[in-house]
């Protein structure tokens, strides 16, 4: 005894053989009623609420970028260079997503990253260049923004690249989009 596949009770077996309704035609045009909408059971509603609550618990990426930028800038003057570098790395990973990079651009975050190009610590300069280059590498709008009068990272990148102590550690990605 072989099990027969069960079909949905509302789907006629000849549904693939019937001619399709032209775009823009309603079911009233061919005399058939549209299929009823599925009923949401209490169990399904609980399940969807659970998914929604789980999504609400996920960290907001704009908030993560703001926290990483604040740590990189050491706004509280309490972090050492290793922690600031870790924050720059976290920010760099977040701006790999072009939507995040555009959000940071809209929030004015790249002007703040630009300030780190003049930091005394060469590794912070390199980290800032890495963040800028990652964000701009494949997005012409971000490249234009970073070169605009509003932000103008070019002099800072050029100065950082000229410093001999930065050259061995500066990621090539930080300036590759300029070429």
Coordinates of C-alpha atoms in Angstrom, one line a residue, residues 8 14 16 19 24 33 35 48 53 56-57 60 62 79 81 88 95 117 127 131 137 143 152 155 163 166 171:
X8 CA -4.7 21.0 -0.8
X14 CA -6.6 20.6 -13.2
X16 CA -2.2 23.8 -14.2
X19 CA -5.6 29.0 -19.2
X24 CA -5.4 43.0 -14.9
X33 CA -14.4 33.5 -7.0
X35 CA -9.7 31.9 -3.1
X48 CA 4.3 35.4 14.6
X53 CA 9.7 39.8 19.6
X56 CA 12.9 43.4 18.2
X57 CA 15.5 42.0 20.5
X60 CA 19.9 47.9 15.9
X62 CA 22.7 52.1 13.5
X79 CA 39.7 53.6 26.3
X81 CA 44.3 52.1 21.7
X88 CA 37.1 50.6 14.4
X95 CA 29.9 49.5 6.9
X117 CA 43.0 60.2 10.1
X127 CA 41.9 51.9 11.0
X131 CA 36.6 52.1 7.5
X137 CA 34.9 50.7 -2.3
X143 CA 32.8 58.0 -2.9
X152 CA 36.6 65.8 2.1
X155 CA 43.7 65.6 2.4
X163 CA 53.5 59.4 7.1
X166 CA 51.5 54.5 8.6
X171 CA 45.3 48.7 4.6

